[in-house]
CHARMM-style PDB file with segment names, atoms N, HN, CA, C and O in Angstrom:
ATOM      1  N   MET     1      45.780 -29.928 -53.480  1.00  0.00      PROA
ATOM      2  CA  MET     1      44.428 -30.712 -54.622  1.00  0.00      PROA
ATOM      3  C   MET     1      44.190 -29.814 -55.219  1.00  0.00      PROA
ATOM      4  O   MET     1      43.814 -28.795 -54.641  1.00  0.00      PROA
ATOM      5  N   PRO     2      44.312 -29.855 -56.528  1.00  0.00      PROA
ATOM      6  CA  PRO     2      43.713 -28.469 -57.539  1.00  0.00      PROA
ATOM      7  C   PRO     2      42.271 -29.348 -57.760  1.00  0.00      PROA
ATOM      8  O   PRO     2      42.107 -30.561 -57.891  1.00  0.00      PROA
ATOM      9  N   ARG     3      41.377 -28.319 -57.747  1.00  0.00      PROA
ATOM     10  HN  ARG     3      41.510 -27.333 -57.640  1.00  0.00      PROA
ATOM     11  CA  ARG     3      40.209 -28.539 -57.813  1.00  0.00      PROA
ATOM     12  C   ARG     3      40.025 -29.084 -59.719  1.00  0.00      PROA
ATOM     13  O   ARG     3      40.735 -28.451 -60.500  1.00  0.00      PROA
ATOM     14  N   ASN     4      39.325 -29.930 -60.177  1.00  0.00      PROA
ATOM     15  HN  ASN     4      38.748 -30.444 -59.543  1.00  0.00      PROA
ATOM     16  CA  ASN     4      38.811 -30.838 -60.848  1.00  0.00      PROA
ATOM     17  C   ASN     4      37.482 -30.664 -61.584  1.00  0.00      PROA
ATOM     18  O   ASN     4      37.394 -30.663 -62.812  1.00  0.00      PROA
ATOM     19  N   GLU     5      36.576 -30.534 -60.841  1.00  0.00      PROA
ATOM     20  HN  GLU     5      36.647 -30.535 -59.844  1.00  0.00      PROA
ATOM     21  CA  GLU     5      35.249 -30.324 -60.825  1.00  0.00      PROA
ATOM     22  C   GLU     5      34.556 -29.026 -61.133  1.00  0.00      PROA
ATOM     23  O   GLU     5      34.805 -28.037 -60.444  1.00  0.00      PROA
ATOM     24  N   GLY     6      33.584 -28.964 -62.266  1.00  0.00      PROA
ATOM     25  HN  GLY     6      33.382 -29.767 -62.826  1.00  0.00      PROA
ATOM     26  CA  GLY     6      33.031 -27.870 -62.612  1.00  0.00      PROA
ATOM     27  C   GLY     6      31.730 -27.272 -61.745  1.00  0.00      PROA
ATOM     28  O   GLY     6      30.929 -28.195 -61.602  1.00  0.00      PROA
ATOM     29  N   SER     7      31.287 -26.147 -61.170  1.00  0.00      PROA
ATOM     30  HN  SER     7      31.938 -25.396 -61.286  1.00  0.00      PROA
ATOM     31  CA  SER     7      30.188 -25.870 -60.587  1.00  0.00      PROA
ATOM     32  C   SER     7      28.692 -27.312 -60.610  1.00  0.00      PROA
ATOM     33  O   SER     7      28.285 -28.052 -59.715  1.00  0.00      PROA
ATOM     34  N   LEU     8      28.412 -27.203 -61.591  1.00  0.00      PROA
ATOM     35  HN  LEU     8      28.742 -26.601 -62.318  1.00  0.00      PROA
ATOM     36  CA  LEU     8      27.114 -28.187 -61.781  1.00  0.00      PROA
ATOM     37  C   LEU     8      27.743 -29.970 -61.464  1.00  0.00      PROA
ATOM     38  O   LEU     8      27.089 -30.960 -61.139  1.00  0.00      PROA
ATOM     39  N   ASP     9      28.731 -29.875 -61.634  1.00  0.00      PROA
ATOM     40  HN  ASP     9      29.262 -29.071 -61.898  1.00  0.00      PROA
ATOM     41  CA  ASP     9      29.120 -31.120 -61.390  1.00  0.00      PROA
ATOM     42  C   ASP     9      29.294 -31.670 -60.108  1.00  0.00      PROA
ATOM     43  O   ASP     9      29.175 -32.871 -59.865  1.00  0.00      PROA
ATOM     44  N   ARG    10      29.709 -30.383 -58.892  1.00  0.00      PROA
ATOM     45  HN  ARG    10      29.805 -29.407 -59.090  1.00  0.00      PROA
ATOM     46  CA  ARG    10      29.781 -30.547 -57.576  1.00  0.00      PROA
ATOM     47  C   ARG    10      28.130 -30.248 -57.006  1.00  0.00      PROA
ATOM     48  O   ARG    10      27.714 -30.500 -55.875  1.00  0.00      PROA
ATOM     49  N   LEU    11      27.657 -29.877 -57.704  1.00  0.00      PROA
ATOM     50  HN  LEU    11      27.995 -29.673 -58.622  1.00  0.00      PROA
ATOM     51  CA  LEU    11      26.095 -29.853 -57.426  1.00  0.00      PROA
ATOM     52  C   LEU    11      25.154 -30.829 -57.175  1.00  0.00      PROA
ATOM     53  O   LEU    11      24.328 -31.060 -56.293  1.00  0.00      PROA
ATOM     54  N   LEU    12      25.524 -31.343 -58.226  1.00  0.00      PROA
ATOM     55  HN  LEU    12      26.195 -31.155 -58.943  1.00  0.00      PROA
ATOM     56  CA  LEU    12      24.813 -32.798 -58.487  1.00  0.00      PROA
ATOM     57  C   LEU    12      25.588 -33.809 -57.706  1.00  0.00      PROA
ATOM     58  O   LEU    12      24.971 -34.795 -57.302  1.00  0.00      PROA
ATOM     59  N   ARG    13      26.909 -33.685 -57.434  1.00  0.00      PROA
ATOM     60  HN  ARG    13      27.410 -32.885 -57.762  1.00  0.00      PROA
ATOM     61  CA  ARG    13      27.241 -34.852 -56.656  1.00  0.00      PROA
ATOM     62  C   ARG    13      26.685 -34.231 -55.439  1.00  0.00      PROA
ATOM     63  O   ARG    13      25.942 -35.042 -54.886  1.00  0.00      PROA
ATOM     64  N   VAL    14      26.745 -33.237 -54.876  1.00  0.00      PROA
ATOM     65  HN  VAL    14      27.349 -32.578 -55.325  1.00  0.00      PROA
ATOM     66  CA  VAL    14      25.929 -33.227 -53.641  1.00  0.00      PROA
ATOM     67  C   VAL    14      24.722 -33.681 -53.461  1.00  0.00      PROA
ATOM     68  O   VAL    14      24.430 -34.412 -52.514  1.00  0.00      PROA
ATOM     69  N   ILE    15      23.858 -33.276 -54.397  1.00  0.00      PROA
ATOM     70  HN  ILE    15      24.095 -32.683 -55.166  1.00  0.00      PROA
ATOM     71  CA  ILE    15      22.562 -33.653 -54.398  1.00  0.00      PROA
ATOM     72  C   ILE    15      22.284 -35.029 -54.343  1.00  0.00      PROA
ATOM     73  O   ILE    15      21.547 -35.606 -53.544  1.00  0.00      PROA
ATOM     74  N   VAL    16      23.320 -35.773 -55.797  1.00  0.00      PROA
ATOM     75  HN  VAL    16      23.919 -35.304 -56.446  1.00  0.00      PROA
ATOM     76  CA  VAL    16      23.133 -37.252 -55.421  1.00  0.00      PROA
ATOM     77  C   VAL    16      23.507 -38.028 -53.803  1.00  0.00      PROA
ATOM     78  O   VAL    16      22.952 -39.052 -53.405  1.00  0.00      PROA
ATOM     79  N   GLY    17      24.489 -37.312 -53.099  1.00  0.00      PROA
ATOM     80  HN  GLY    17      24.940 -36.480 -53.422  1.00  0.00      PROA
ATOM     81  CA  GLY    17      25.089 -38.080 -51.850  1.00  0.00      PROA
ATOM     82  C   GLY    17      24.221 -37.609 -51.071  1.00  0.00      PROA
ATOM     83  O   GLY    17      24.069 -38.558 -50.302  1.00  0.00      PROA
ATOM     84  N   LEU    18      23.423 -36.672 -50.664  1.00  0.00      PROA
ATOM     85  HN  LEU    18      23.547 -35.902 -51.289  1.00  0.00      PROA
ATOM     86  CA  LEU    18      22.699 -36.549 -49.893  1.00  0.00      PROA
ATOM     87  C   LEU    18      21.430 -37.513 -50.057  1.00  0.00      PROA
ATOM     88  O   LEU    18      21.141 -38.123 -49.028  1.00  0.00      PROA
ATOM     89  N   VAL    19      20.635 -37.750 -51.162  1.00  0.00      PROA
ATOM     90  HN  VAL    19      20.870 -37.255 -51.998  1.00  0.00      PROA
ATOM     91  CA  VAL    19      19.999 -38.510 -51.564  1.00  0.00      PROA
ATOM     92  C   VAL    19      20.117 -39.782 -51.507  1.00  0.00      PROA
ATOM     93  O   VAL    19      19.166 -40.483 -51.163  1.00  0.00      PROA
ATOM     94  N   LEU    20      21.468 -40.354 -51.881  1.00  0.00      PROA
ATOM     95  HN  LEU    20      22.241 -39.785 -52.160  1.00  0.00      PROA
ATOM     96  CA  LEU    20      21.546 -41.603 -50.729  1.00  0.00      PROA
ATOM     97  C   LEU    20      21.811 -41.955 -49.681  1.00  0.00      PROA
ATOM     98  O   LEU    20      21.435 -43.036 -49.228  1.00  0.00      PROA
ATOM     99  N   ILE    21      22.548 -41.085 -49.033  1.00  0.00      PROA
ATOM    100  HN  ILE    21      22.853 -40.207 -49.401  1.00  0.00      PROA
ATOM    101  CA  ILE    21      21.926 -40.786 -47.462  1.00  0.00      PROA
ATOM    102  C   ILE    21      20.562 -41.009 -46.438  1.00  0.00      PROA
ATOM    103  O   ILE    21      20.249 -41.594 -45.401  1.00  0.00      PROA
ATOM    104  N   ALA    22      19.883 -39.961 -47.669  1.00  0.00      PROA
ATOM    105  HN  ALA    22      20.137 -39.486 -48.511  1.00  0.00      PROA
ATOM    106  CA  ALA    22      18.716 -40.238 -47.080  1.00  0.00      PROA
ATOM    107  C   ALA    22      18.037 -41.439 -46.946  1.00  0.00      PROA
ATOM    108  O   ALA    22      17.146 -41.605 -46.112  1.00  0.00      PROA
ATOM    109  N   LEU    23      18.485 -42.440 -47.870  1.00  0.00      PROA
ATOM    110  HN  LEU    23      19.208 -42.306 -48.547  1.00  0.00      PROA
ATOM    111  CA  LEU    23      18.119 -43.764 -48.036  1.00  0.00      PROA
ATOM    112  C   LEU    23      18.204 -44.657 -46.899  1.00  0.00      PROA
ATOM    113  O   LEU    23      17.583 -45.686 -46.630  1.00  0.00      PROA
ATOM    114  N   VAL    24      19.340 -43.871 -46.149  1.00  0.00      PROA
ATOM    115  HN  VAL    24      19.844 -43.036 -46.367  1.00  0.00      PROA
ATOM    116  CA  VAL    24      19.226 -44.931 -45.057  1.00  0.00      PROA
ATOM    117  C   VAL    24      18.371 -44.873 -43.961  1.00  0.00      PROA
ATOM    118  O   VAL    24      18.112 -45.866 -43.281  1.00  0.00      PROA
ATOM    119  N   PHE    25      17.893 -43.699 -43.740  1.00  0.00      PROA
ATOM    120  HN  PHE    25      18.104 -42.892 -44.292  1.00  0.00      PROA
ATOM    121  CA  PHE    25      16.524 -43.720 -42.813  1.00  0.00      PROA
ATOM    122  C   PHE    25      15.080 -43.551 -42.948  1.00  0.00      PROA
ATOM    123  O   PHE    25      14.106 -43.615 -42.197  1.00  0.00      PROA
ATOM    124  N   VAL    26      15.327 -43.282 -44.332  1.00  0.00      PROA
ATOM    125  HN  VAL    26      16.117 -43.229 -44.942  1.00  0.00      PROA
ATOM    126  CA  VAL    26      13.739 -43.150 -45.047  1.00  0.00      PROA
ATOM    127  C   VAL    26      13.864 -44.491 -46.202  1.00  0.00      PROA
ATOM    128  O   VAL    26      14.992 -44.948 -46.389  1.00  0.00      PROA
ATOM    129  N   GLY    27      12.969 -44.949 -46.776  1.00  0.00      PROA
ATOM    130  HN  GLY    27      12.053 -44.578 -46.625  1.00  0.00      PROA
ATOM    131  CA  GLY    27      13.051 -45.972 -47.820  1.00  0.00      PROA
ATOM    132  C   GLY    27      13.462 -47.190 -47.197  1.00  0.00      PROA
ATOM    133  O   GLY    27      13.076 -47.501 -46.071  1.00  0.00      PROA
ATOM    134  N   PRO    28      14.278 -47.933 -47.929  1.00  0.00      PROA
ATOM    135  CA  PRO    28      14.676 -49.163 -47.944  1.00  0.00      PROA
ATOM    136  C   PRO    28      15.600 -49.390 -46.575  1.00  0.00      PROA
ATOM    137  O   PRO    28      15.944 -50.453 -46.057  1.00  0.00      PROA
ATOM    138  N   GLN    29      15.786 -48.475 -46.306  1.00  0.00      PROA
ATOM    139  HN  GLN    29      15.506 -47.612 -46.726  1.00  0.00      PROA
ATOM    140  CA  GLN    29      16.677 -48.219 -44.926  1.00  0.00      PROA
ATOM    141  C   GLN    29      17.834 -49.465 -44.953  1.00  0.00      PROA
ATOM    142  O   GLN    29      17.861 -50.242 -43.999  1.00  0.00      PROA
ATOM    143  N   THR    30      18.801 -49.630 -46.096  1.00  0.00      PROA
ATOM    144  HN  THR    30      18.779 -48.999 -46.871  1.00  0.00      PROA
ATOM    145  CA  THR    30      19.658 -50.221 -46.536  1.00  0.00      PROA
ATOM    146  C   THR    30      20.949 -49.364 -45.989  1.00  0.00      PROA
ATOM    147  O   THR    30      20.946 -48.138 -46.103  1.00  0.00      PROA
ATOM    148  N   PRO    31      22.144 -50.120 -45.343  1.00  0.00      PROA
ATOM    149  CA  PRO    31      23.288 -49.470 -45.330  1.00  0.00      PROA
ATOM    150  C   PRO    31      24.302 -49.116 -46.631  1.00  0.00      PROA
ATOM    151  O   PRO    31      25.433 -48.639 -46.723  1.00  0.00      PROA
ATOM    152  N   TRP    32      23.338 -49.582 -47.542  1.00  0.00      PROA
ATOM    153  HN  TRP    32      22.420 -49.970 -47.467  1.00  0.00      PROA
ATOM    154  CA  TRP    32      24.074 -48.881 -49.054  1.00  0.00      PROA
ATOM    155  C   TRP    32      24.084 -47.513 -49.313  1.00  0.00      PROA
ATOM    156  O   TRP    32      24.955 -47.045 -50.046  1.00  0.00      PROA
ATOM    157  N   GLY    33      23.067 -46.680 -48.710  1.00  0.00      PROA
ATOM    158  HN  GLY    33      22.360 -47.061 -48.115  1.00  0.00      PROA
ATOM    159  CA  GLY    33      22.956 -45.622 -48.758  1.00  0.00      PROA
ATOM    160  C   GLY    33      24.145 -44.529 -48.009  1.00  0.00      PROA
ATOM    161  O   GLY    33      24.102 -43.316 -47.803  1.00  0.00      PROA
ATOM    162  N   TRP    34      25.387 -45.756 -47.668  1.00  0.00      PROA
ATOM    163  HN  TRP    34      25.423 -46.742 -47.835  1.00  0.00      PROA
ATOM    164  CA  TRP    34      26.597 -44.880 -46.994  1.00  0.00      PROA
ATOM    165  C   TRP    34      27.395 -44.633 -47.637  1.00  0.00      PROA
ATOM    166  O   TRP    34      28.427 -44.138 -47.182  1.00  0.00      PROA
ATOM    167  N   ILE    35      27.186 -44.943 -49.273  1.00  0.00      PROA
ATOM    168  HN  ILE    35      26.348 -45.345 -49.643  1.00  0.00      PROA
ATOM    169  CA  ILE    35      27.996 -44.859 -50.180  1.00  0.00      PROA
ATOM    170  C   ILE    35      27.834 -43.152 -50.569  1.00  0.00      PROA
ATOM    171  O   ILE    35      28.789 -42.520 -51.021  1.00  0.00      PROA
ATOM    172  N   GLY    36      26.614 -42.590 -50.342  1.00  0.00      PROA
ATOM    173  HN  GLY    36      25.839 -43.104 -49.975  1.00  0.00      PROA
ATOM    174  CA  GLY    36      26.670 -41.262 -50.559  1.00  0.00      PROA
ATOM    175  C   GLY    36      27.580 -40.478 -49.661  1.00  0.00      PROA
ATOM    176  O   GLY    36      27.394 -39.264 -49.584  1.00  0.00      PROA
ATOM    177  N   ILE    37      28.536 -41.036 -48.979  1.00  0.00      PROA
ATOM    178  HN  ILE    37      28.687 -42.023 -49.042  1.00  0.00      PROA
ATOM    179  CA  ILE    37      29.374 -40.161 -48.681  1.00  0.00      PROA
ATOM    180  C   ILE    37      30.554 -39.733 -49.342  1.00  0.00      PROA
ATOM    181  O   ILE    37      31.220 -38.748 -49.022  1.00  0.00      PROA
ATOM    182  N   VAL    38      30.824 -40.644 -50.433  1.00  0.00      PROA
ATOM    183  HN  VAL    38      30.283 -41.443 -50.693  1.00  0.00      PROA
ATOM    184  CA  VAL    38      32.088 -40.375 -51.636  1.00  0.00      PROA
ATOM    185  C   VAL    38      31.385 -38.981 -52.349  1.00  0.00      PROA
ATOM    186  O   VAL    38      31.723 -37.819 -52.128  1.00  0.00      PROA
ATOM    187  N   PRO    39      30.465 -39.383 -53.132  1.00  0.00      PROA
ATOM    188  CA  PRO    39      30.009 -38.128 -53.911  1.00  0.00      PROA
ATOM    189  C   PRO    39      30.074 -36.844 -53.063  1.00  0.00      PROA
ATOM    190  O   PRO    39      30.689 -35.856 -53.462  1.00  0.00      PROA
ATOM    191  N   LEU    40      29.456 -36.878 -51.937  1.00  0.00      PROA
ATOM    192  HN  LEU    40      28.956 -37.681 -51.612  1.00  0.00      PROA
ATOM    193  CA  LEU    40      28.990 -35.427 -51.073  1.00  0.00      PROA
ATOM    194  C   LEU    40      30.288 -35.041 -50.620  1.00  0.00      PROA
ATOM    195  O   LEU    40      30.414 -33.826 -50.474  1.00  0.00      PROA
ATOM    196  N   LEU    41      31.341 -35.779 -50.344  1.00  0.00      PROA
ATOM    197  HN  LEU    41      31.238 -36.767 -50.463  1.00  0.00      PROA
ATOM    198  CA  LEU    41      32.575 -35.256 -49.878  1.00  0.00      PROA
ATOM    199  C   LEU    41      33.317 -34.704 -50.624  1.00  0.00      PROA
ATOM    200  O   LEU    41      33.813 -33.615 -50.337  1.00  0.00      PROA
ATOM    201  N   THR    42      33.644 -35.559 -52.159  1.00  0.00      PROA
ATOM    202  HN  THR    42      33.241 -36.444 -52.393  1.00  0.00      PROA
ATOM    203  CA  THR    42      34.039 -34.909 -53.601  1.00  0.00      PROA
ATOM    204  C   THR    42      33.078 -33.575 -54.065  1.00  0.00      PROA
ATOM    205  O   THR    42      33.496 -32.549 -54.602  1.00  0.00      PROA
ATOM    206  N   GLY    43      31.758 -33.872 -53.721  1.00  0.00      PROA
ATOM    207  HN  GLY    43      31.419 -34.705 -53.285  1.00  0.00      PROA
ATOM    208  CA  GLY    43      31.170 -32.512 -54.421  1.00  0.00      PROA
ATOM    209  C   GLY    43      31.656 -31.499 -53.513  1.00  0.00      PROA
ATOM    210  O   GLY    43      32.203 -30.568 -54.104  1.00  0.00      PROA
ATOM    211  N   ILE    44      31.616 -31.387 -52.087  1.00  0.00      PROA
ATOM    212  HN  ILE    44      31.172 -32.144 -51.608  1.00  0.00      PROA
ATOM    213  CA  ILE    44      31.962 -30.440 -50.933  1.00  0.00      PROA
ATOM    214  C   ILE    44      33.462 -29.938 -51.662  1.00  0.00      PROA
ATOM    215  O   ILE    44      33.534 -28.802 -52.131  1.00  0.00      PROA
ATOM    216  N   VAL    45      34.583 -30.827 -51.711  1.00  0.00      PROA
ATOM    217  HN  VAL    45      34.524 -31.750 -51.330  1.00  0.00      PROA
ATOM    218  CA  VAL    45      35.694 -30.533 -51.719  1.00  0.00      PROA
ATOM    219  C   VAL    45      35.991 -30.353 -53.149  1.00  0.00      PROA
ATOM    220  O   VAL    45      37.200 -30.190 -53.314  1.00  0.00      PROA
ATOM    221  N   GLY    46      35.370 -30.328 -54.143  1.00  0.00      PROA
ATOM    222  HN  GLY    46      34.388 -30.461 -54.009  1.00  0.00      PROA
ATOM    223  CA  GLY    46      35.808 -30.191 -55.653  1.00  0.00      PROA
ATOM    224  C   GLY    46      36.866 -30.792 -55.927  1.00  0.00      PROA
ATOM    225  O   GLY    46      37.415 -30.216 -56.866  1.00  0.00      PROA
ATOM    226  N   PHE    47      37.462 -31.707 -55.562  1.00  0.00      PROA
ATOM    227  HN  PHE    47      37.017 -32.175 -54.799  1.00  0.00      PROA
ATOM    228  CA  PHE    47      38.222 -32.679 -56.154  1.00  0.00      PROA
ATOM    229  C   PHE    47      37.889 -34.466 -56.467  1.00  0.00      PROA
ATOM    230  O   PHE    47      37.284 -35.082 -55.589  1.00  0.00      PROA
ATOM    231  N   CYS    48      38.262 -35.094 -57.560  1.00  0.00      PROA
ATOM    232  HN  CYS    48      38.754 -34.594 -58.273  1.00  0.00      PROA
ATOM    233  CA  CYS    48      38.014 -36.229 -57.712  1.00  0.00      PROA
ATOM    234  C   CYS    48      39.061 -37.544 -57.977  1.00  0.00      PROA
ATOM    235  O   CYS    48      39.219 -37.945 -59.130  1.00  0.00      PROA
ATOM    236  N   PRO    49      39.450 -37.900 -57.348  1.00  0.00      PROA
ATOM    237  CA  PRO    49      40.587 -38.508 -57.435  1.00  0.00      PROA
ATOM    238  C   PRO    49      40.282 -39.246 -58.728  1.00  0.00      PROA
ATOM    239  O   PRO    49      40.982 -39.080 -59.727  1.00  0.00      PROA
ATOM    240  N   ALA    50      39.288 -40.019 -58.705  1.00  0.00      PROA
ATOM    241  HN  ALA    50      38.719 -40.154 -57.893  1.00  0.00      PROA
ATOM    242  CA  ALA    50      39.122 -40.559 -60.213  1.00  0.00      PROA
ATOM    243  C   ALA    50      39.365 -39.814 -61.415  1.00  0.00      PROA
ATOM    244  O   ALA    50      40.228 -40.248 -62.177  1.00  0.00      PROA
ATOM    245  N   TYR    51      38.809 -38.871 -61.681  1.00  0.00      PROA
ATOM    246  HN  TYR    51      38.108 -38.518 -61.062  1.00  0.00      PROA
ATOM    247  CA  TYR    51      38.805 -37.611 -62.735  1.00  0.00      PROA
ATOM    248  C   TYR    51      40.475 -37.403 -62.895  1.00  0.00      PROA
ATOM    249  O   TYR    51      41.006 -37.111 -63.967  1.00  0.00      PROA
ATOM    250  N   THR    52      41.251 -37.622 -61.538  1.00  0.00      PROA
ATOM    251  HN  THR    52      40.820 -37.859 -60.667  1.00  0.00      PROA
ATOM    252  CA  THR    52      42.937 -37.288 -62.470  1.00  0.00      PROA
ATOM    253  C   THR    52      43.162 -38.576 -62.700  1.00  0.00      PROA
ATOM    254  O   THR    52      44.169 -38.748 -63.387  1.00  0.00      PROA
ATOM    255  N   PHE    53      42.520 -39.700 -62.337  1.00  0.00      PROA
ATOM    256  HN  PHE    53      41.702 -39.560 -61.778  1.00  0.00      PROA
ATOM    257  CA  PHE    53      43.189 -40.765 -62.906  1.00  0.00      PROA
ATOM    258  C   PHE    53      42.768 -41.330 -64.584  1.00  0.00      PROA
ATOM    259  O   PHE    53      43.470 -42.128 -65.205  1.00  0.00      PROA
ATOM    260  N   LEU    54      41.760 -40.851 -65.001  1.00  0.00      PROA
ATOM    261  HN  LEU    54      41.190 -40.203 -64.496  1.00  0.00      PROA
ATOM    262  CA  LEU    54      41.092 -40.638 -66.162  1.00  0.00      PROA
ATOM    263  C   LEU    54      41.263 -39.581 -67.031  1.00  0.00      PROA
ATOM    264  O   LEU    54      40.990 -39.649 -68.229  1.00  0.00      PROA
ATOM    265  N   GLY    55      41.819 -38.355 -66.329  1.00  0.00      PROA
ATOM    266  HN  GLY    55      42.041 -38.300 -65.356  1.00  0.00      PROA
ATOM    267  CA  GLY    55      42.363 -37.359 -67.115  1.00  0.00      PROA
ATOM    268  C   GLY    55      41.150 -36.040 -67.565  1.00  0.00      PROA
ATOM    269  O   GLY    55      41.260 -35.089 -68.339  1.00  0.00      PROA
ATOM    270  N   ILE    56      40.145 -36.449 -66.796  1.00  0.00      PROA
ATOM    271  HN  ILE    56      40.056 -37.222 -66.168  1.00  0.00      PROA
ATOM    272  CA  ILE    56      39.232 -35.801 -66.754  1.00  0.00      PROA
ATOM    273  C   ILE    56      38.827 -34.517 -66.118  1.00  0.00      PROA
ATOM    274  O   ILE    56      38.593 -34.739 -64.930  1.00  0.00      PROA
ATOM    275  N   ARG    57      38.645 -33.233 -66.429  1.00  0.00      PROA
ATOM    276  HN  ARG    57      38.835 -33.052 -67.394  1.00  0.00      PROA
ATOM    277  CA  ARG    57      38.805 -32.146 -66.089  1.00  0.00      PROA
ATOM    278  C   ARG    57      37.323 -30.936 -66.118  1.00  0.00      PROA
ATOM    279  O   ARG    57      37.360 -29.928 -66.822  1.00  0.00      PROA
ATOM    280  N   THR    58      36.212 -31.257 -65.305  1.00  0.00      PROA
ATOM    281  HN  THR    58      36.182 -32.077 -64.733  1.00  0.00      PROA
ATOM    282  CA  THR    58      35.163 -30.335 -65.794  1.00  0.00      PROA
ATOM    283  C   THR    58      35.150 -28.984 -65.200  1.00  0.00      PROA
ATOM    284  O   THR    58      34.229 -28.191 -65.398  1.00  0.00      PROA
ATOM    285  N   CYS    59      36.270 -28.709 -64.406  1.00  0.00      PROA
ATOM    286  HN  CYS    59      37.018 -29.353 -64.245  1.00  0.00      PROA
ATOM    287  CA  CYS    59      36.442 -27.250 -63.845  1.00  0.00      PROA
ATOM    288  C   CYS    59      36.985 -26.269 -65.107  1.00  0.00      PROA
ATOM    289  O   CYS    59      37.878 -26.588 -65.892  1.00  0.00      PROA
ATOM    290  N   PRO    60      36.411 -25.299 -65.114  1.00  0.00      PROA
ATOM    291  CA  PRO    60      37.009 -24.140 -65.993  1.00  0.00      PROA
ATOM    292  C   PRO    60      38.262 -24.122 -66.145  1.00  0.00      PROA
ATOM    293  O   PRO    60      38.716 -24.395 -65.034  1.00  0.00      PROA
ATOM    294  N   LYS    61      39.364 -23.914 -67.083  1.00  0.00      PROA
ATOM    295  HN  LYS    61      38.996 -23.693 -67.986  1.00  0.00      PROA
ATOM    296  CA  LYS    61      41.042 -23.563 -66.716  1.00  0.00      PROA
ATOM    297  C   LYS    61      40.740 -22.264 -65.576  1.00  0.00      PROA
ATOM    298  O   LYS    61      39.786 -21.507 -65.395  1.00  0.00      PROA
ATOM    299  N   PRO    62      42.482 -22.499 -64.735  1.00  0.00      PROA
ATOM    300  CA  PRO    62      42.237 -21.211 -64.034  1.00  0.00      PROA
ATOM    301  C   PRO    62      42.955 -20.219 -64.736  1.00  0.00      PROA
ATOM    302  OT1 PRO    62      42.922 -19.048 -64.358  1.00  0.00      PROA
TER     303      PRO     62
END
């Protein structure tokens, strides 16, 4: 899987993912916070399948 996310994009995904997961334990404590796993994993890996489908690439070309 080639990387298709830039550094800023990856950082924002990790932060949003961690915030959403934190909402499971503090705040409204609803299970919807587990959706944060998706942006967290895509941010860590650097690959987003939706970006491939839409033809988006935020990573600088190699």
